[in-house]
């Protein structure tokens, strides 16, 4: 059990292509410009990859999905512990997915053992209208994005809400929905900065 921490963990989730990274980059820039102080941004998938690589298990990110599930879970847990120890005395923002769509169904990105290690203060769901997300994905040629129908996107977002509340029940954290509508990323970023400030109090 870690000692009482001075820092905080701010978990930011949202389905792929909703604009988490876009909103967080703008929010961090705005926070920095207003003299907010140090905020560490950590991408959960990157922390997991670094851990797997340092154990000599993989050489690239795509090999992670082929690891035995038991090992994947172990890496998922140690990534959570690494992030939590970073948050002992800092504000850590974690860019992650609440659910991962797999051929076998939705896999929780924050199962109980992860959320208990992270102990987030706030869980953010970045959302947009399903039609907006479908449009962004189709325009985003820089990424190899899964194809989901508008109805599938709607269901994916609804299940993320349910999963977020389940996490909050375990940890007592709050859940905040931030809307990132088309052309409104700056507004979503401003709302995110307000949360950073509230968390510092
Ligand atoms: P992933 O989970 O795959 O990392 P993400 O949630 O981080 O995805 P981004 O990469 O930030 O999503 O954004 C996906 C695409 O949507 C990008 O092309 C981005 O420019 C665009 N986008 C993000 N927010 C908005 C917005 N408010 N209006 C219009 N386009 C947006
Ligand atoms: Mg991203």
Coordinates of C-alpha atoms and ligand atoms in Angstrom, one line a residue:
X1 CA 0.0 0.0 0.0
X2 CA 1.4 3.4 -1.0
X3 CA 1.6 6.2 1.6
X4 CA -0.9 9.0 1.4
X5 CA 0.1 10.9 -1.7
X6 CA 0.5 14.6 -2.3
X7 CA -0.1 14.5 -6.0
X8 CA -3.2 13.6 -8.0
X9 CA -4.2 11.4 -11.0
X10 CA -6.5 12.7 -13.6
X11 CA -7.6 9.9 -15.9
X12 CA -8.8 11.1 -19.4
X13 CA -10.6 8.5 -21.5
X14 CA -12.7 8.6 -24.6
X15 CA -13.2 6.3 -27.6
X16 CA -10.5 6.3 -30.3
X17 CA -10.7 9.5 -32.5
X18 CA -12.9 11.5 -30.1
X19 CA -10.0 13.9 -29.6
X20 CA -8.4 13.1 -26.2
X21 CA -4.9 13.9 -27.4
X22 CA -6.0 17.1 -29.3
X23 CA -7.9 18.4 -26.2
X24 CA -5.1 17.4 -23.7
X25 CA -2.4 19.0 -25.8
X26 CA -4.4 22.3 -25.9
X27 CA -5.2 22.1 -22.2
X28 CA -1.6 21.5 -21.2
X29 CA -0.5 24.4 -23.3
X30 CA -3.1 26.7 -21.8
X31 CA -2.3 25.5 -18.3
X32 CA 1.4 26.2 -18.9
X33 CA 0.7 29.6 -20.3
X34 CA -1.3 30.5 -17.1
X35 CA 1.6 29.5 -14.9
X36 CA -0.2 26.4 -13.5
X37 CA 3.0 24.5 -12.6
X38 CA 4.2 21.0 -13.5
X39 CA 1.7 18.6 -15.0
X40 CA 3.0 15.2 -16.2
X41 CA 1.2 13.7 -19.2
X42 CA 1.4 9.9 -19.5
X43 CA 0.0 7.7 -22.2
X44 CA -1.0 4.3 -20.6
X45 CA -0.3 2.4 -23.8
X46 CA 3.2 3.9 -24.0
X47 CA 4.0 3.1 -20.3
X48 CA 2.9 -0.5 -20.9
X49 CA 5.0 -0.8 -24.1
X50 CA 8.1 0.5 -22.3
X51 CA 7.6 -2.0 -19.5
X52 CA 7.2 -4.9 -21.9
X53 CA 10.2 -3.8 -23.9
X54 CA 12.4 -3.5 -20.8
X55 CA 11.5 -7.1 -19.9
X56 CA 12.6 -8.1 -23.4
X57 CA 9.1 -9.3 -24.2
X58 CA 8.5 -7.2 -27.3
X59 CA 10.3 -4.9 -29.8
X60 CA 7.3 -3.0 -31.1
X61 CA 3.9 -2.0 -29.9
X62 CA 1.9 -4.3 -32.1
X63 CA 3.6 -7.4 -30.5
X64 CA 1.9 -6.5 -27.2
X65 CA -1.5 -7.8 -28.3
X66 CA 0.1 -11.2 -29.0
X67 CA 1.5 -11.7 -25.5
X68 CA -0.3 -14.2 -23.3
X69 CA -3.2 -12.5 -21.6
X70 CA -1.7 -13.2 -18.1
X71 CA 1.5 -11.4 -19.0
X72 CA -0.5 -8.5 -20.6
X73 CA -2.4 -8.2 -17.3
X74 CA 0.8 -8.2 -15.3
X75 CA 2.2 -5.4 -17.5
X76 CA -1.1 -3.5 -17.2
X77 CA -0.8 -3.7 -13.5
X78 CA 2.9 -2.6 -13.3
X79 CA 2.1 0.3 -15.6
X80 CA -0.5 1.4 -13.1
X81 CA 2.0 1.2 -10.3
X82 CA 4.5 3.2 -12.2
X83 CA 2.0 6.0 -13.0
X84 CA 0.8 6.0 -9.3
X85 CA 4.3 6.4 -8.0
X86 CA 4.9 9.3 -10.4
X87 CA 1.7 10.8 -8.9
X88 CA 3.1 10.7 -5.3
X89 CA 4.0 14.4 -5.5
X90 CA 2.8 15.6 -9.0
X91 CA -0.4 16.0 -11.0
X92 CA -0.4 13.2 -13.5
X93 CA -2.7 13.2 -16.5
X94 CA -3.3 9.7 -17.9
X95 CA -4.4 9.5 -21.5
X96 CA -6.1 6.1 -21.9
X97 CA -9.1 4.1 -23.1
X98 CA -12.0 3.0 -20.8
X99 CA -12.8 0.1 -23.1
X100 CA -10.9 -1.6 -25.9
X101 CA -13.0 -3.2 -28.7
X102 CA -11.7 -6.7 -29.4
X103 CA -13.1 -9.5 -31.5
X104 CA -14.1 -11.2 -28.2
X105 CA -15.9 -8.1 -26.9
X106 CA -15.1 -5.0 -25.0
X107 CA -12.0 -5.3 -22.7
X108 CA -11.8 -2.9 -19.8
X109 CA -8.8 -0.6 -19.9
X110 CA -9.3 0.1 -16.2
X111 CA -10.1 -3.2 -14.6
X112 CA -10.3 -3.2 -10.8
X113 CA -6.7 -4.0 -10.2
X114 CA -5.6 -1.1 -12.4
X115 CA -8.0 1.4 -11.0
X116 CA -7.1 0.4 -7.5
X117 CA -3.4 1.0 -8.2
X118 CA -4.0 4.3 -9.9
X119 CA -6.6 5.7 -7.4
X120 CA -7.7 8.5 -9.8
X121 CA -9.1 11.7 -8.3
X122 CA -11.2 12.4 -11.4
X123 CA -12.2 10.3 -14.4
X124 CA -12.9 12.3 -17.5
X125 CA -14.9 11.0 -20.4
X126 CA -14.3 13.0 -23.6
X127 CA -17.3 12.6 -25.8
X128 CA -18.8 13.9 -29.1
X129 CA -21.8 13.1 -31.2
X130 CA -21.3 9.7 -32.8
X131 CA -21.6 11.3 -36.3
X132 CA -18.8 13.7 -35.4
X133 CA -16.5 10.9 -34.3
X134 CA -17.2 8.9 -37.4
X135 CA -16.4 12.0 -39.5
X136 CA -13.1 12.6 -37.7
X137 CA -12.0 9.0 -38.0
X138 CA -12.6 9.0 -41.7
X139 CA -10.6 12.2 -42.2
X140 CA -7.8 11.2 -39.9
X141 CA -5.5 9.6 -42.5
X142 CA -2.5 9.7 -40.2
X143 CA -3.9 6.8 -38.2
X144 CA -5.0 3.3 -39.1
X145 CA -8.5 3.5 -37.4
X146 CA -11.0 0.8 -36.8
X147 CA -14.2 1.1 -38.8
X148 CA -17.3 1.4 -36.5
X149 CA -20.8 2.4 -37.7
X150 CA -22.5 5.4 -36.1
X151 CA -24.6 2.9 -34.1
X152 CA -21.5 1.0 -32.9
X153 CA -19.9 4.3 -31.9
X154 CA -23.0 5.2 -29.9
X155 CA -23.0 1.9 -28.1
X156 CA -19.2 2.1 -27.4
X157 CA -19.6 5.5 -25.8
X158 CA -22.6 4.3 -23.7
X159 CA -20.6 1.4 -22.4
X160 CA -17.7 3.7 -21.6
X161 CA -20.1 5.7 -19.3
X162 CA -21.1 2.5 -17.5
X163 CA -17.5 1.4 -17.1
X164 CA -16.5 4.9 -15.8
X165 CA -19.2 4.7 -13.1
X166 CA -18.1 1.2 -12.2
X167 CA -14.5 2.6 -11.7
X168 CA -15.8 5.5 -9.7
X169 CA -17.7 3.0 -7.4
X170 CA -14.4 1.2 -6.7
X171 CA -12.3 4.3 -6.0
X172 CA -14.7 7.0 -4.9
X173 CA -13.5 9.3 -7.7
X174 CA -15.8 11.6 -9.6
X175 CA -16.7 11.2 -13.3
X176 CA -16.8 14.3 -15.5
X177 CA -18.1 14.3 -19.1
X178 CA -16.4 16.9 -21.4
X179 CA -18.0 17.4 -24.8
X180 CA -15.6 17.9 -27.7
X181 CA -17.9 19.0 -30.5
X182 CA -16.7 19.8 -34.0
X183 CA -14.5 22.9 -34.1
X184 CA -14.8 23.3 -30.3
X185 CA -11.6 21.6 -29.1
X186 CA -10.5 24.9 -27.5
X187 CA -13.7 25.0 -25.4
X188 CA -13.1 21.4 -24.3
X189 CA -9.5 22.3 -23.4
X190 CA -10.7 25.3 -21.3
X191 CA -13.1 23.0 -19.4
X192 CA -10.2 20.6 -18.8
X193 CA -8.0 23.4 -17.4
X194 CA -10.8 24.3 -15.0
X195 CA -10.7 20.7 -13.7
X196 CA -6.9 20.8 -13.3
X197 CA -7.3 23.9 -11.2
X198 CA -10.1 22.4 -9.1
X199 CA -7.9 19.4 -8.4
X200 CA -5.1 21.5 -7.2
X201 CA -7.2 22.9 -4.4
Ligands
LIG1 P1 -6.8 7.8 -29.9 O1 -7.6 7.2 -28.8 O2 -6.8 6.9 -31.1 O3 -5.4 8.3 -29.5 P2 -7.8 10.5 -29.7 O4 -9.0 10.5 -28.9 O5 -6.5 10.9 -29.0 O6 -7.6 9.1 -30.4 P3 -7.2 12.6 -31.6 O7 -6.0 12.0 -32.2 O8 -6.9 13.7 -30.6 O9 -8.1 11.5 -30.9 O10 -8.2 13.2 -32.7 C1 -8.7 12.5 -33.8 C2 -9.0 13.4 -35.0 O11 -10.0 14.3 -34.7 C3 -7.8 14.3 -35.3 O12 -7.7 14.3 -36.7 C4 -8.1 15.6 -34.7 O13 -7.5 16.7 -35.4 C5 -9.7 15.6 -34.9 N1 -10.3 16.4 -33.9 C6 -10.2 16.4 -32.5 N2 -11.0 17.2 -31.9 C7 -11.7 17.9 -32.9 C8 -12.7 18.9 -32.8 N3 -13.2 19.4 -31.7 N4 -13.2 19.3 -34.0 C9 -12.8 18.7 -35.2 N5 -11.8 17.8 -35.3 C10 -11.3 17.3 -34.1
LIG2 MG1 -4.7 9.9 -28.7

